[in-house]
RNA sequence: GCGAGGGUGGCGGAAUUGGCAGACGCGCCAGAUUUAGGAUCUGGUGGGUUUCCCGUGCGGGUUCAAGUCCCGCCCCUCGCACCA
């Protein structure tokens, strides 16, 4: 290490300790000007890497900027500690999930402390702690009482590998989001939260978040909720009594219905099959469909299949008989699970009808022009062959038909959502037990509140998933008495989805030690809503929907002050890193096994390796662990590397070059102070009206830097904020007069500007300048509005649209003067000589544009 | 298929109420310093046939002026996707 290099380690440790001592990060009891900044809490698994750190660094910059703007900050941290990895580690290594989890929490916490983030650790929570999950269970009961938690037997997503059911949100492309195994449908009795009751408000209130949440996330949620306005049409079954409701957005095509199709899972089939002449065949088809994975059923290339039941329904408007089919492309939980088939006006129905020889009947024609009878036409148009509705344009026709159906009592306007109720039961051990008792006499009985928490038993023989909860085998846990009748009863063996834990944690932070209720109304009123939430975009349709739902339930109960939990959201990009992949061996290759010739080669097999740049992950072997990195390079280097690499919302690549740059910058700042420390006059007073030209230039640069850094930080443009600081540092390096008060003032302000980004360095320099308080107890600098521009500016002169010269003018020169100066410029003369100026455009302070034509 | 975002030097990226394209950094080149290397400091660095010309994915257009606006394409990333 060179002599003047920044002694990172002593300094960072020193200030972290001191911040702790002076209670810099303590939350104020009674905030006057509250600001709640929150990063999505981590699942504490093995190692904290740079991909995780980016989230916390961004949060910390926001917290420190707001602190320096005079806000009372709430900035807590905790652990999303229930979940599968702990259990899998238990299965693999025979460790208790508790032990494994708390060990990881300690490592995580230590690492987070080593990077000097401003958390108030007094408010730390862990979702697996009984004093937390007690309240998760309380919330379950709260929803149960409100009729928002219910149990039903349904076809649910089941992962055959994890041996548990999954919420719709946890199925990605038909696969389990954890292990990638194709999900199958299983009929099970499970607990659901009735999030669909809130579908409309979850959609509607997205408007409140516009401009404050990334539009991409808002769109994704809109899409996920998937509100669709249409019409319900009730077809009567051939028995004249059983109702077969369908949902359609194209009621104008109803006269073209030649068949209806029912999802294989649909309960109504039990009734219909009794009349089916080919019952066995249909049942066989249904069985096959149910055994298929979601992927097999929804594969797009796949031709639609179905089977005719041999039974009929009655068309509500024509009275005609239409065939009833069963087909696996119909989804049981969208709309009514029954669709009307209109082959002439729907592509799918058309293919289906052609395949099975079902009649095709044209009932809509283009507004202008004609189509052949039986030809596919899916646009809106004019209704034909539709009785009294013939001649109506589609949209009017839809309204007319809705009206008619309503009068007949056979349907009307209807809304359908893509969003489904939230399945929260899990047949796994490491989660909060569902606090209900099953009594042979009383049925489902909620555990009384004062008996919470229902503790997770500790002596488990096997965590191995069997398709039912491991708790089922723990007699001490399962056997209990009914809270209602006192007779023998069984506990519910399932645990809750971990997304239930995380749907309310931001509320627990406002009152983390409350042992009377999950949080008090008064604390919630002090701090909620979260002013700035920061996290990964992958939670767009999971955590962020669940949390909004739970918050709304509390809002309706008057327990929280706002209908939305997170008033602003920022989603950071991922951290990628290069690694080597052998396309022949099909494996990740460590650097040690790479031979570099004209490119990377695999030492083992001699083949050329691919260089891939992807998200940091253990399996790719491309993680940069935070702990070791900070020990080697320091926290501020890690922070600057992350923040300067590019826009925070975009993915970045972690490179050694980036680390070098950050390090160089920090050392450059450090040297600037070490070289000048005796010359800096802490009490220097600058009178901007009495400065020489060079001083004034620096003074204006300082004001501009302050202006830009403030603006960029507020907009999460940390990369450009740091670039502006670098420019100021460069300007100070070339400044020739270290005795000038402007120099002293600039160095003092620079420390303040740097503080949110490189807090340890800034605190050290602040103290070197002779200050005794913390740099963070000072306000972020203000700029002098009168000195945001330099006196003389360079104005480019365009002639016929091309820049031909630049002239120096005084900043307050008027158009006439600029023109006069331009005409005196040699190069401008050269391009205008003998020509006529036909047009002059002057943009004050920006440019002068001349349009010339050949003379006469 | 639908929706969103993006395509700018050798690289990461700046700049959009239309107004100097390439801020800042990396890399590279040169000089200073040094026994040497490294580190550091200073200067340079879009391309070319260099009084000038060409350059922001491609092709057109509007304008004194286009990365930015309009029309038509291509490519990439992400989300949803048999949604009736």
PDB file of N, CA and C in Angstrom, chain A residues 128-200:
ATOM      1  N   UNK A 128     -39.715 -16.176  12.068  1.00  0.00           N
ATOM      2  CA  UNK A 128     -39.798 -17.518  12.654  1.00  0.00           C
ATOM      3  C   UNK A 128     -39.808 -17.462  14.182  1.00  0.00           C
ATOM      4  N   UNK A 129     -39.702 -16.257  14.740  1.00  0.00           N
ATOM      5  CA  UNK A 129     -39.710 -16.143  16.200  1.00  0.00           C
ATOM      6  C   UNK A 129     -41.149 -16.231  16.702  1.00  0.00           C
ATOM      7  N   UNK A 130     -41.385 -16.987  17.785  1.00  0.00           N
ATOM      8  CA  UNK A 130     -42.758 -17.132  18.290  1.00  0.00           C
ATOM      9  C   UNK A 130     -43.438 -15.778  18.563  1.00  0.00           C
ATOM     10  N   UNK A 131     -42.668 -14.771  19.013  1.00  0.00           N
ATOM     11  CA  UNK A 131     -43.333 -13.487  19.272  1.00  0.00           C
ATOM     12  C   UNK A 131     -43.650 -12.732  17.987  1.00  0.00           C
ATOM     13  N   UNK A 132     -43.202 -13.254  16.840  1.00  0.00           N
ATOM     14  CA  UNK A 132     -43.671 -12.706  15.564  1.00  0.00           C
ATOM     15  C   UNK A 132     -44.812 -13.562  15.009  1.00  0.00           C
ATOM     16  N   UNK A 133     -44.583 -14.885  14.951  1.00  0.00           N
ATOM     17  CA  UNK A 133     -45.609 -15.688  14.252  1.00  0.00           C
ATOM     18  C   UNK A 133     -46.879 -15.823  15.068  1.00  0.00           C
ATOM     19  N   UNK A 134     -46.751 -15.531  16.371  1.00  0.00           N
ATOM     20  CA  UNK A 134     -47.965 -15.420  17.177  1.00  0.00           C
ATOM     21  C   UNK A 134     -48.941 -14.459  16.499  1.00  0.00           C
ATOM     22  N   UNK A 135     -48.400 -13.360  15.964  1.00  0.00           N
ATOM     23  CA  UNK A 135     -49.262 -12.347  15.351  1.00  0.00           C
ATOM     24  C   UNK A 135     -49.623 -12.686  13.915  1.00  0.00           C
ATOM     25  N   UNK A 136     -48.788 -13.472  13.271  1.00  0.00           N
ATOM     26  CA  UNK A 136     -49.173 -13.974  11.944  1.00  0.00           C
ATOM     27  C   UNK A 136     -50.412 -14.855  12.109  1.00  0.00           C
ATOM     28  N   UNK A 137     -50.390 -15.658  13.186  1.00  0.00           N
ATOM     29  CA  UNK A 137     -51.547 -16.519  13.466  1.00  0.00           C
ATOM     30  C   UNK A 137     -52.759 -15.677  13.857  1.00  0.00           C
ATOM     31  N   UNK A 138     -52.495 -14.635  14.598  1.00  0.00           N
ATOM     32  CA  UNK A 138     -53.579 -13.720  14.987  1.00  0.00           C
ATOM     33  C   UNK A 138     -54.246 -13.141  13.731  1.00  0.00           C
ATOM     34  N   UNK A 139     -53.407 -12.792  12.754  1.00  0.00           N
ATOM     35  CA  UNK A 139     -53.929 -12.227  11.505  1.00  0.00           C
ATOM     36  C   UNK A 139     -54.775 -13.251  10.752  1.00  0.00           C
ATOM     37  N   UNK A 140     -54.330 -14.502  10.791  1.00  0.00           N
ATOM     38  CA  UNK A 140     -55.127 -15.557  10.178  1.00  0.00           C
ATOM     39  C   UNK A 140     -56.528 -15.579  10.806  1.00  0.00           C
ATOM     40  N   UNK A 141     -56.563 -15.539  12.142  1.00  0.00           N
ATOM     41  CA  UNK A 141     -57.855 -15.588  12.836  1.00  0.00           C
ATOM     42  C   UNK A 141     -58.696 -14.338  12.538  1.00  0.00           C
ATOM     43  N   UNK A 142     -57.999 -13.228  12.423  1.00  0.00           N
ATOM     44  CA  UNK A 142     -58.660 -11.963  12.104  1.00  0.00           C
ATOM     45  C   UNK A 142     -59.364 -12.069  10.740  1.00  0.00           C
ATOM     46  N   UNK A 143     -58.655 -12.628   9.783  1.00  0.00           N
ATOM     47  CA  UNK A 143     -59.246 -12.809   8.456  1.00  0.00           C
ATOM     48  C   UNK A 143     -60.377 -13.834   8.509  1.00  0.00           C
ATOM     49  N   UNK A 144     -60.183 -14.872   9.325  1.00  0.00           N
ATOM     50  CA  UNK A 144     -61.193 -15.918   9.454  1.00  0.00           C
ATOM     51  C   UNK A 144     -62.500 -15.329   9.970  1.00  0.00           C
ATOM     52  N   UNK A 145     -62.361 -14.467  10.992  1.00  0.00           N
ATOM     53  CA  UNK A 145     -63.562 -13.841  11.566  1.00  0.00           C
ATOM     54  C   UNK A 145     -64.255 -12.942  10.567  1.00  0.00           C
ATOM     55  N   UNK A 146     -63.479 -12.336   9.696  1.00  0.00           N
ATOM     56  CA  UNK A 146     -64.060 -11.436   8.711  1.00  0.00           C
ATOM     57  C   UNK A 146     -64.558 -12.192   7.472  1.00  0.00           C
ATOM     58  N   UNK A 147     -64.469 -13.510   7.532  1.00  0.00           N
ATOM     59  CA  UNK A 147     -64.921 -14.294   6.384  1.00  0.00           C
ATOM     60  C   UNK A 147     -63.949 -14.242   5.225  1.00  0.00           C
ATOM     61  N   UNK A 148     -62.705 -13.831   5.497  1.00  0.00           N
ATOM     62  CA  UNK A 148     -61.715 -13.706   4.424  1.00  0.00           C
ATOM     63  C   UNK A 148     -60.735 -14.882   4.395  1.00  0.00           C
ATOM     64  N   UNK A 149     -60.892 -15.806   5.363  1.00  0.00           N
ATOM     65  CA  UNK A 149     -60.095 -17.032   5.314  1.00  0.00           C
ATOM     66  C   UNK A 149     -61.096 -18.169   5.312  1.00  0.00           C
ATOM     67  N   UNK A 150     -60.979 -19.058   4.361  1.00  0.00           N
ATOM     68  CA  UNK A 150     -61.938 -20.154   4.283  1.00  0.00           C
ATOM     69  C   UNK A 150     -61.244 -21.405   3.781  1.00  0.00           C
ATOM     70  N   UNK A 151     -61.916 -22.518   4.001  1.00  0.00           N
ATOM     71  CA  UNK A 151     -61.349 -23.804   3.630  1.00  0.00           C
ATOM     72  C   UNK A 151     -62.224 -24.391   2.557  1.00  0.00           C
ATOM     73  N   UNK A 152     -61.597 -24.876   1.514  1.00  0.00           N
ATOM     74  CA  UNK A 152     -62.402 -25.554   0.505  1.00  0.00           C
ATOM     75  C   UNK A 152     -61.597 -26.634  -0.182  1.00  0.00           C
ATOM     76  N   UNK A 153     -62.342 -27.567  -0.741  1.00  0.00           N
ATOM     77  CA  UNK A 153     -61.713 -28.642  -1.485  1.00  0.00           C
ATOM     78  C   UNK A 153     -61.669 -28.207  -2.934  1.00  0.00           C
ATOM     79  N   UNK A 154     -60.491 -28.222  -3.507  1.00  0.00           N
ATOM     80  CA  UNK A 154     -60.384 -27.712  -4.865  1.00  0.00           C
ATOM     81  C   UNK A 154     -59.185 -28.344  -5.562  1.00  0.00           C
ATOM     82  N   UNK A 155     -59.183 -28.204  -6.855  1.00  0.00           N
ATOM     83  CA  UNK A 155     -57.996 -28.625  -7.594  1.00  0.00           C
ATOM     84  C   UNK A 155     -56.940 -27.546  -7.422  1.00  0.00           C
ATOM     85  N   UNK A 156     -55.821 -27.911  -6.827  1.00  0.00           N
ATOM     86  CA  UNK A 156     -54.800 -26.917  -6.527  1.00  0.00           C
ATOM     87  C   UNK A 156     -53.471 -27.326  -7.162  1.00  0.00           C
ATOM     88  N   UNK A 157     -52.572 -26.355  -7.249  1.00  0.00           N
ATOM     89  CA  UNK A 157     -51.245 -26.618  -7.797  1.00  0.00           C
ATOM     90  C   UNK A 157     -50.442 -27.412  -6.777  1.00  0.00           C
ATOM     91  N   UNK A 158     -49.834 -28.475  -7.253  1.00  0.00           N
ATOM     92  CA  UNK A 158     -49.074 -29.320  -6.342  1.00  0.00           C
ATOM     93  C   UNK A 158     -47.711 -29.608  -6.970  1.00  0.00           C
ATOM     94  N   UNK A 159     -46.674 -29.370  -6.171  1.00  0.00           N
ATOM     95  CA  UNK A 159     -45.333 -29.668  -6.683  1.00  0.00           C
ATOM     96  C   UNK A 159     -44.932 -31.054  -6.206  1.00  0.00           C
ATOM     97  N   UNK A 160     -44.761 -31.998  -7.135  1.00  0.00           N
ATOM     98  CA  UNK A 160     -44.459 -33.375  -6.740  1.00  0.00           C
ATOM     99  C   UNK A 160     -43.069 -33.505  -6.121  1.00  0.00           C
ATOM    100  N   UNK A 161     -42.204 -32.529  -6.327  1.00  0.00           N
ATOM    101  CA  UNK A 161     -40.866 -32.596  -5.752  1.00  0.00           C
ATOM    102  C   UNK A 161     -40.832 -32.006  -4.342  1.00  0.00           C
ATOM    103  N   UNK A 162     -41.365 -30.765  -4.205  1.00  0.00           N
ATOM    104  CA  UNK A 162     -41.409 -30.154  -2.874  1.00  0.00           C
ATOM    105  C   UNK A 162     -42.500 -30.785  -2.025  1.00  0.00           C
ATOM    106  N   UNK A 163     -43.354 -31.571  -2.661  1.00  0.00           N
ATOM    107  CA  UNK A 163     -44.430 -32.259  -1.971  1.00  0.00           C
ATOM    108  C   UNK A 163     -45.320 -31.307  -1.181  1.00  0.00           C
ATOM    109  N   UNK A 164     -45.622 -30.192  -1.797  1.00  0.00           N
ATOM    110  CA  UNK A 164     -46.527 -29.270  -1.142  1.00  0.00           C
ATOM    111  C   UNK A 164     -47.361 -28.560  -2.202  1.00  0.00           C
ATOM    112  N   UNK A 165     -48.442 -27.948  -1.752  1.00  0.00           N
ATOM    113  CA  UNK A 165     -49.250 -27.166  -2.678  1.00  0.00           C
ATOM    114  C   UNK A 165     -48.609 -25.784  -2.838  1.00  0.00           C
ATOM    115  N   UNK A 166     -48.991 -25.094  -3.893  1.00  0.00           N
ATOM    116  CA  UNK A 166     -48.418 -23.787  -4.184  1.00  0.00           C
ATOM    117  C   UNK A 166     -49.522 -22.813  -4.558  1.00  0.00           C
ATOM    118  N   UNK A 167     -49.299 -21.534  -4.246  1.00  0.00           N
ATOM    119  CA  UNK A 167     -50.234 -20.507  -4.705  1.00  0.00           C
ATOM    120  C   UNK A 167     -50.039 -20.309  -6.200  1.00  0.00           C
ATOM    121  N   UNK A 168     -51.070 -19.810  -6.825  1.00  0.00           N
ATOM    122  CA  UNK A 168     -51.020 -19.504  -8.243  1.00  0.00           C
ATOM    123  C   UNK A 168     -49.809 -18.634  -8.586  1.00  0.00           C
ATOM    124  N   UNK A 169     -49.508 -17.705  -7.678  1.00  0.00           N
ATOM    125  CA  UNK A 169     -48.403 -16.769  -7.885  1.00  0.00           C
ATOM    126  C   UNK A 169     -47.039 -17.461  -7.842  1.00  0.00           C
ATOM    127  N   UNK A 170     -46.989 -18.661  -7.297  1.00  0.00           N
ATOM    128  CA  UNK A 170     -45.706 -19.345  -7.165  1.00  0.00           C
ATOM    129  C   UNK A 170     -45.482 -20.383  -8.255  1.00  0.00           C
ATOM    130  N   UNK A 171     -46.356 -20.360  -9.243  1.00  0.00           N
ATOM    131  CA  UNK A 171     -46.197 -21.256 -10.377  1.00  0.00           C
ATOM    132  C   UNK A 171     -45.739 -20.410 -11.560  1.00  0.00           C
ATOM    133  N   UNK A 172     -44.533 -20.672 -12.034  1.00  0.00           N
ATOM    134  CA  UNK A 172     -43.973 -19.903 -13.131  1.00  0.00           C
ATOM    135  C   UNK A 172     -43.887 -20.810 -14.354  1.00  0.00           C
ATOM    136  N   UNK A 173     -44.580 -20.431 -15.424  1.00  0.00           N
ATOM    137  CA  UNK A 173     -44.612 -21.243 -16.649  1.00  0.00           C
ATOM    138  C   UNK A 173     -44.976 -22.695 -16.349  1.00  0.00           C
ATOM    139  N   UNK A 174     -45.922 -22.864 -15.449  1.00  0.00           N
ATOM    140  CA  UNK A 174     -46.368 -24.220 -15.143  1.00  0.00           C
ATOM    141  C   UNK A 174     -45.408 -25.007 -14.280  1.00  0.00           C
ATOM    142  N   UNK A 175     -44.355 -24.319 -13.788  1.00  0.00           N
ATOM    143  CA  UNK A 175     -43.370 -25.024 -12.960  1.00  0.00           C
ATOM    144  C   UNK A 175     -43.292 -24.403 -11.572  1.00  0.00           C
ATOM    145  N   UNK A 176     -42.838 -25.207 -10.617  1.00  0.00           N
ATOM    146  CA  UNK A 176     -42.655 -24.739  -9.257  1.00  0.00           C
ATOM    147  C   UNK A 176     -41.545 -23.693  -9.244  1.00  0.00           C
ATOM    148  N   UNK A 177     -41.805 -22.539  -8.641  1.00  0.00           N
ATOM    149  CA  UNK A 177     -40.818 -21.462  -8.707  1.00  0.00           C
ATOM    150  C   UNK A 177     -39.539 -21.808  -7.932  1.00  0.00           C
ATOM    151  N   UNK A 178     -39.630 -22.748  -7.011  1.00  0.00           N
ATOM    152  CA  UNK A 178     -38.456 -23.106  -6.222  1.00  0.00           C
ATOM    153  C   UNK A 178     -37.553 -24.109  -6.931  1.00  0.00           C
ATOM    154  N   UNK A 179     -38.189 -25.182  -7.459  1.00  0.00           N
ATOM    155  CA  UNK A 179     -37.360 -26.273  -7.950  1.00  0.00           C
ATOM    156  C   UNK A 179     -37.538 -26.551  -9.443  1.00  0.00           C
ATOM    157  N   UNK A 180     -38.483 -25.880 -10.090  1.00  0.00           N
ATOM    158  CA  UNK A 180     -38.633 -26.043 -11.532  1.00  0.00           C
ATOM    159  C   UNK A 180     -39.366 -27.300 -11.969  1.00  0.00           C
ATOM    160  N   UNK A 181     -39.892 -28.043 -11.025  1.00  0.00           N
ATOM    161  CA  UNK A 181     -40.639 -29.255 -11.370  1.00  0.00           C
ATOM    162  C   UNK A 181     -42.023 -28.872 -11.907  1.00  0.00           C
ATOM    163  N   UNK A 182     -42.452 -29.521 -12.998  1.00  0.00           N
ATOM    164  CA  UNK A 182     -43.803 -29.210 -13.496  1.00  0.00           C
ATOM    165  C   UNK A 182     -44.857 -29.496 -12.423  1.00  0.00           C
ATOM    166  N   UNK A 183     -45.774 -28.549 -12.311  1.00  0.00           N
ATOM    167  CA  UNK A 183     -46.802 -28.613 -11.280  1.00  0.00           C
ATOM    168  C   UNK A 183     -47.976 -29.443 -11.779  1.00  0.00           C
ATOM    169  N   UNK A 184     -48.572 -30.242 -10.900  1.00  0.00           N
ATOM    170  CA  UNK A 184     -49.774 -30.987 -11.283  1.00  0.00           C
ATOM    171  C   UNK A 184     -50.965 -30.494 -10.464  1.00  0.00           C
ATOM    172  N   UNK A 185     -52.155 -30.838 -10.932  1.00  0.00           N
ATOM    173  CA  UNK A 185     -53.369 -30.458 -10.211  1.00  0.00           C
ATOM    174  C   UNK A 185     -53.769 -31.584  -9.277  1.00  0.00           C
ATOM    175  N   UNK A 186     -54.107 -31.211  -8.048  1.00  0.00           N
ATOM    176  CA  UNK A 186     -54.522 -32.216  -7.085  1.00  0.00           C
ATOM    177  C   UNK A 186     -55.748 -31.684  -6.375  1.00  0.00           C
ATOM    178  N   UNK A 187     -56.685 -32.571  -6.092  1.00  0.00           N
ATOM    179  CA  UNK A 187     -57.861 -32.099  -5.374  1.00  0.00           C
ATOM    180  C   UNK A 187     -57.622 -32.263  -3.883  1.00  0.00           C
ATOM    181  N   UNK A 188     -57.552 -31.144  -3.187  1.00  0.00           N
ATOM    182  CA  UNK A 188     -57.243 -31.174  -1.758  1.00  0.00           C
ATOM    183  C   UNK A 188     -58.086 -30.139  -1.036  1.00  0.00           C
ATOM    184  N   UNK A 189     -58.291 -30.387   0.257  1.00  0.00           N
ATOM    185  CA  UNK A 189     -58.992 -29.408   1.062  1.00  0.00           C
ATOM    186  C   UNK A 189     -57.947 -28.492   1.682  1.00  0.00           C
ATOM    187  N   UNK A 190     -58.034 -27.212   1.393  1.00  0.00           N
ATOM    188  CA  UNK A 190     -56.978 -26.277   1.756  1.00  0.00           C
ATOM    189  C   UNK A 190     -57.556 -24.957   2.250  1.00  0.00           C
ATOM    190  N   UNK A 191     -56.686 -24.179   2.922  1.00  0.00           N
ATOM    191  CA  UNK A 191     -57.078 -22.851   3.363  1.00  0.00           C
ATOM    192  C   UNK A 191     -56.761 -21.804   2.302  1.00  0.00           C
ATOM    193  N   UNK A 192     -57.703 -20.890   2.118  1.00  0.00           N
ATOM    194  CA  UNK A 192     -57.519 -19.798   1.154  1.00  0.00           C
ATOM    195  C   UNK A 192     -57.798 -18.464   1.822  1.00  0.00           C
ATOM    196  N   UNK A 193     -57.113 -17.435   1.363  1.00  0.00           N
ATOM    197  CA  UNK A 193     -57.478 -16.065   1.726  1.00  0.00           C
ATOM    198  C   UNK A 193     -58.239 -15.472   0.548  1.00  0.00           C
ATOM    199  N   UNK A 194     -59.315 -14.778   0.875  1.00  0.00           N
ATOM    200  CA  UNK A 194     -60.222 -14.306  -0.156  1.00  0.00           C
ATOM    201  C   UNK A 194     -59.747 -12.978  -0.763  1.00  0.00           C
ATOM    202  N   UNK A 195     -58.610 -13.023  -1.385  1.00  0.00           N
ATOM    203  CA  UNK A 195     -58.052 -11.801  -1.979  1.00  0.00           C
ATOM    204  C   UNK A 195     -58.931 -11.295  -3.121  1.00  0.00           C
ATOM    205  N   UNK A 196     -59.724 -12.195  -3.715  1.00  0.00           N
ATOM    206  CA  UNK A 196     -60.576 -11.781  -4.835  1.00  0.00           C
ATOM    207  C   UNK A 196     -61.639 -10.772  -4.391  1.00  0.00           C
ATOM    208  N   UNK A 197     -61.982 -10.771  -3.095  1.00  0.00           N
ATOM    209  CA  UNK A 197     -62.918  -9.763  -2.588  1.00  0.00           C
ATOM    210  C   UNK A 197     -62.343  -8.364  -2.772  1.00  0.00           C
ATOM    211  N   UNK A 198     -61.023  -8.285  -2.844  1.00  0.00           N
ATOM    212  CA  UNK A 198     -60.351  -6.989  -2.951  1.00  0.00           C
ATOM    213  C   UNK A 198     -59.853  -6.707  -4.366  1.00  0.00           C
ATOM    214  N   UNK A 199     -60.211  -7.597  -5.312  1.00  0.00           N
ATOM    215  CA  UNK A 199     -59.674  -7.468  -6.669  1.00  0.00           C
ATOM    216  C   UNK A 199     -59.906  -6.068  -7.244  1.00  0.00           C
ATOM    217  N   UNK A 200     -61.131  -5.604  -7.107  1.00  0.00           N
ATOM    218  CA  UNK A 200     -61.472  -4.312  -7.680  1.00  0.00           C
ATOM    219  C   UNK A 200     -60.671  -3.184  -7.062  1.00  0.00           C
TER     220      UNK A 200
END
